[in-house]
Amino acid sequence: MKKVVDERQELELMKVERLGFWVLYAAVAVDIILKVIFVGYSHRLLLGETAAFTLGSLVVLVGCTRKGLWNYHAVPTLRGHLLYSTIFSVIFGIVFYVAVYSKNSKYALPAALIFTVSMFAILFLTLLLLGSYTRKRQEKLNQVFSDEDSL
Amino acid sequence: MRNQRMRMARLRLDMSQEDLALQVDVTRQTIGMIETGKFNPSLRLCIAICRALEVTLNDIFWEEDEDEKSCR
């Protein structure tokens, strides 16, 4: 199909589509969290939202790492991995604590602590592996268009 | 379309893709993709590249069509 937008309009459309994706992504994430914590939905009832969220995550993850891209403002570093793992494991730990506490469990705090530490380990390892792969892809892509052999 | 003129201008200054990339604040991959015609840079980046290579926009980014070539 022939395009009716020029290159500037195409860039504007891409920005709008990008914003739309991230709004939808965040809304699905919040929807899943709220339904699990406050409504007590089981995972089976959230299968659709979970599948949509996972699919969106995979598309972004695979797309970015294959292109050797990390994010707009940073490259993969050990310090960054530690920082983001800590921040997000604490956030999810708090969410987990609220969810367990609301079910009147006396083990809410120890369970949340174990969850937080486990989440930190999983996130750190995942970031480490993804960061390493992203760097390797960036180096490989640098070579694809290189003409260093002719110098 | 491959940009051989950009590549020749860079080689004339004995500059690697990495050197040029550092000067214009992009990645080496981006320079490589511009030279192989796989990426169209913005005007701002074109100007930065021309400054780094000490040439004008015409020297490396103008594309002559067949009529212009035959008039010369």
Short mmCIF file of C-alpha atoms in Angstrom, two decimals:
data_model
loop_
_atom_site.label_atom_id
_atom_site.label_comp_id
_atom_site.label_asym_id
_atom_site.label_seq_id
_atom_site.Cartn_x
_atom_site.Cartn_y
_atom_site.Cartn_z
CA MET A 1 0.00 0.00 0.00
CA LYS A 2 1.29 3.40 -0.95
CA LYS A 3 1.95 5.74 1.95
CA VAL A 4 0.16 9.07 2.07
CA VAL A 5 2.33 10.50 4.85
CA ASP A 6 5.67 12.16 4.22
CA GLU A 7 8.81 11.32 6.25
CA ARG A 8 8.13 13.98 8.90
CA GLN A 9 4.54 12.79 9.37
CA GLU A 10 5.79 9.23 9.56
CA LEU A 11 8.10 10.18 12.45
CA GLU A 12 5.19 11.93 14.19
CA LEU A 13 3.06 8.80 13.77
CA MET A 14 5.85 6.65 15.22
CA LYS A 15 6.02 8.91 18.30
CA VAL A 16 2.26 8.59 18.80
CA GLU A 17 2.37 4.81 18.36
CA ARG A 18 5.25 4.58 20.83
CA LEU A 19 3.34 6.58 23.43
CA GLY A 20 0.27 4.43 22.84
CA PHE A 21 2.26 1.25 23.37
CA TRP A 22 3.78 2.42 26.66
CA VAL A 23 0.43 3.66 28.01
CA LEU A 24 -1.13 0.28 27.17
CA TYR A 25 1.83 -1.62 28.62
CA ALA A 26 1.72 0.29 31.92
CA ALA A 27 -2.08 -0.04 32.12
CA VAL A 28 -1.91 -3.84 31.69
CA ALA A 29 0.82 -4.09 34.34
CA VAL A 30 -1.16 -1.98 36.84
CA ASP A 31 -4.32 -3.95 36.01
CA ILE A 32 -2.62 -7.28 36.80
CA ILE A 33 -1.09 -6.00 40.05
CA LEU A 34 -4.30 -4.40 41.33
CA LYS A 35 -6.44 -7.42 40.48
CA VAL A 36 -4.03 -9.80 42.20
CA ILE A 37 -3.67 -7.68 45.35
CA PHE A 38 -7.07 -6.08 45.86
CA VAL A 39 -9.51 -8.30 44.03
CA GLY A 40 -7.74 -11.58 44.67
CA TYR A 41 -8.01 -12.84 41.10
CA SER A 42 -6.23 -16.12 40.45
CA HIS A 43 -3.63 -16.38 37.68
CA ARG A 44 -6.06 -18.33 35.51
CA LEU A 45 -8.43 -15.37 35.39
CA LEU A 46 -5.57 -13.08 34.39
CA LEU A 47 -4.25 -15.30 31.61
CA GLY A 48 -5.17 -12.88 28.84
CA GLU A 49 -3.60 -9.83 30.42
CA THR A 50 -0.52 -11.81 31.43
CA ALA A 51 -0.10 -13.15 27.89
CA ALA A 52 -0.46 -9.65 26.40
CA PHE A 53 2.01 -8.19 28.90
CA THR A 54 4.53 -11.00 28.32
CA LEU A 55 4.24 -10.71 24.55
CA GLY A 56 4.81 -6.94 24.62
CA SER A 57 7.78 -7.39 26.96
CA LEU A 58 9.33 -10.04 24.73
CA VAL A 59 8.96 -7.93 21.58
CA VAL A 60 10.72 -4.98 23.23
CA LEU A 61 13.36 -7.12 24.92
CA VAL A 62 14.29 -9.19 21.88
CA GLY A 63 14.07 -6.21 19.53
CA CYS A 64 16.34 -4.01 21.62
CA THR A 65 18.95 -6.60 22.55
CA ARG A 66 19.22 -7.88 18.95
CA LYS A 67 19.95 -4.33 17.81
CA GLY A 68 22.53 -3.92 20.57
CA LEU A 69 20.39 -1.29 22.31
CA TRP A 70 19.90 -0.94 26.07
CA ASN A 71 17.93 2.22 26.71
CA TYR A 72 17.93 5.92 25.83
CA HIS A 73 20.12 7.06 28.70
CA ALA A 74 22.44 4.25 29.69
CA VAL A 75 24.60 1.36 28.56
CA PRO A 76 24.68 -1.93 30.48
CA THR A 77 26.98 -1.59 33.49
CA LEU A 78 27.41 -3.56 36.71
CA ARG A 79 26.52 -0.49 38.74
CA GLY A 80 23.33 -0.01 36.72
CA HIS A 81 22.35 -3.65 37.13
CA LEU A 82 22.83 -3.43 40.92
CA LEU A 83 20.88 -0.18 41.12
CA TYR A 84 17.89 -1.30 39.05
CA SER A 85 17.79 -4.75 40.67
CA THR A 86 17.70 -3.12 44.11
CA ILE A 87 15.05 -0.56 43.20
CA PHE A 88 12.67 -2.96 41.51
CA SER A 89 13.11 -5.83 43.97
CA VAL A 90 12.24 -3.41 46.80
CA ILE A 91 9.18 -2.13 44.90
CA PHE A 92 7.94 -5.63 44.13
CA GLY A 93 8.80 -6.68 47.69
CA ILE A 94 6.54 -3.97 49.04
CA VAL A 95 3.74 -4.97 46.65
CA PHE A 96 4.17 -8.61 47.72
CA TYR A 97 4.09 -7.61 51.41
CA VAL A 98 0.86 -5.65 50.92
CA ALA A 99 -0.70 -8.58 49.05
CA VAL A 100 0.26 -11.14 51.73
CA TYR A 101 -0.53 -8.80 54.66
CA SER A 102 -4.02 -8.15 53.28
CA LYS A 103 -4.69 -11.88 53.62
CA ASN A 104 -3.94 -11.57 57.39
CA SER A 105 -0.85 -13.70 57.22
CA LYS A 106 1.55 -13.45 60.17
CA TYR A 107 4.34 -14.50 57.85
CA ALA A 108 3.92 -11.45 55.63
CA LEU A 109 7.22 -9.78 56.62
CA PRO A 110 9.54 -12.81 56.45
CA ALA A 111 7.86 -13.93 53.23
CA ALA A 112 8.28 -10.47 51.73
CA LEU A 113 11.95 -10.37 52.73
CA ILE A 114 12.61 -13.75 51.12
CA PHE A 115 10.69 -12.63 48.06
CA THR A 116 12.67 -9.37 47.82
CA VAL A 117 16.04 -11.12 48.05
CA SER A 118 14.99 -13.75 45.49
CA MET A 119 13.66 -11.06 43.17
CA PHE A 120 16.94 -9.13 43.50
CA ALA A 121 18.93 -12.23 42.54
CA ILE A 122 16.68 -13.02 39.57
CA LEU A 123 16.64 -9.41 38.32
CA PHE A 124 20.41 -8.98 38.72
CA LEU A 125 21.19 -12.22 36.92
CA THR A 126 18.72 -11.40 34.13
CA LEU A 127 20.17 -7.90 33.67
CA LEU A 128 23.69 -9.30 33.73
CA LEU A 129 22.92 -11.85 31.00
CA LEU A 130 20.91 -9.42 28.87
CA GLY A 131 23.53 -6.70 29.29
CA SER A 132 26.31 -9.04 28.26
CA TYR A 133 24.34 -10.21 25.21
CA THR A 134 23.50 -6.62 24.24
CA ARG A 135 27.17 -5.59 24.40
CA LYS A 136 28.19 -8.57 22.27
CA ARG A 137 25.50 -7.74 19.70
CA GLN A 138 26.62 -4.09 19.58
CA GLU A 139 30.21 -5.20 18.95
CA LYS A 140 29.10 -7.63 16.25
CA LEU A 141 26.93 -4.99 14.55
CA ASN A 142 29.89 -2.57 14.62
CA GLN A 143 31.83 -5.13 12.61
CA VAL A 144 29.08 -5.75 10.04
CA PHE A 145 29.38 -2.26 8.53
CA SER A 146 33.06 -1.81 9.24
CA ASP A 147 35.67 -1.19 6.60
CA GLU A 148 38.60 -1.41 9.01
CA ASP A 149 40.18 -4.19 6.92
CA SER A 150 40.77 -1.76 4.08
CA LEU A 151 42.65 0.81 6.22
CA MET B 1 22.82 4.17 -1.92
CA ARG B 2 26.41 3.71 -0.81
CA ASN B 3 28.23 6.85 0.20
CA GLN B 4 31.70 6.23 -1.19
CA ARG B 5 32.53 9.96 -1.15
CA MET B 6 32.05 10.10 2.59
CA ARG B 7 34.24 7.06 3.03
CA MET B 8 36.97 8.52 0.76
CA ALA B 9 36.85 11.86 2.62
CA ARG B 10 37.32 9.99 5.89
CA LEU B 11 40.19 7.88 4.54
CA ARG B 12 41.86 11.00 3.12
CA LEU B 13 42.15 12.27 6.70
CA ASP B 14 43.40 8.85 7.82
CA MET B 15 40.39 8.58 10.07
CA SER B 16 38.76 5.36 11.18
CA GLN B 17 35.00 4.93 11.48
CA GLU B 18 35.50 4.88 15.25
CA ASP B 19 37.36 8.24 15.16
CA LEU B 20 34.63 9.86 13.08
CA ALA B 21 31.91 8.36 15.26
CA LEU B 22 33.53 9.81 18.39
CA GLN B 23 33.88 13.23 16.77
CA VAL B 24 30.22 13.47 15.76
CA ASP B 25 28.92 11.68 18.86
CA VAL B 26 27.31 8.66 17.25
CA THR B 27 28.17 4.97 17.27
CA ARG B 28 30.58 3.34 14.85
CA GLN B 29 27.69 1.25 13.56
CA THR B 30 25.84 4.42 12.58
CA ILE B 31 28.81 5.69 10.57
CA GLY B 32 29.12 2.31 8.89
CA MET B 33 25.43 2.26 8.03
CA ILE B 34 25.57 5.77 6.54
CA GLU B 35 28.57 4.82 4.38
CA THR B 36 26.83 1.66 3.14
CA GLY B 37 23.59 3.50 2.48
CA LYS B 38 21.63 1.62 5.11
CA PHE B 39 20.75 4.73 7.13
CA ASN B 40 19.77 8.29 6.16
CA PRO B 41 21.18 10.73 8.68
CA SER B 42 19.42 13.90 9.77
CA LEU B 43 20.60 17.20 8.32
CA ARG B 44 22.14 18.01 11.69
CA LEU B 45 24.22 14.85 11.62
CA CYS B 46 25.18 15.44 7.97
CA ILE B 47 26.51 18.88 8.90
CA ALA B 48 28.42 17.45 11.87
CA ILE B 49 30.01 14.83 9.63
CA CYS B 50 30.97 17.45 7.04
CA ARG B 51 32.60 19.60 9.72
CA ALA B 52 34.55 16.62 11.05
CA LEU B 53 35.69 15.66 7.55
CA GLU B 54 36.41 19.27 6.54
CA VAL B 55 34.16 19.12 3.48
CA THR B 56 30.85 20.65 2.42
CA LEU B 57 27.45 18.97 2.22
CA ASN B 58 27.70 19.00 -1.58
CA ASP B 59 31.01 17.17 -1.48
CA ILE B 60 29.67 14.06 0.19
CA PHE B 61 25.87 14.13 0.32
CA TRP B 62 24.78 15.56 -3.05
CA GLU B 63 23.42 12.97 -5.46
CA GLU B 64 23.64 13.85 -9.12
CA ASP B 65 20.95 12.48 -11.42
CA GLU B 66 21.66 11.49 -15.02
CA ASP B 67 20.67 14.92 -16.49
CA GLU B 68 23.05 16.78 -14.23
CA LYS B 69 25.88 14.36 -15.08
CA SER B 70 25.37 14.77 -18.81
CA CYS B 71 25.33 18.60 -18.53
CA ARG B 72 28.78 18.65 -16.92
#
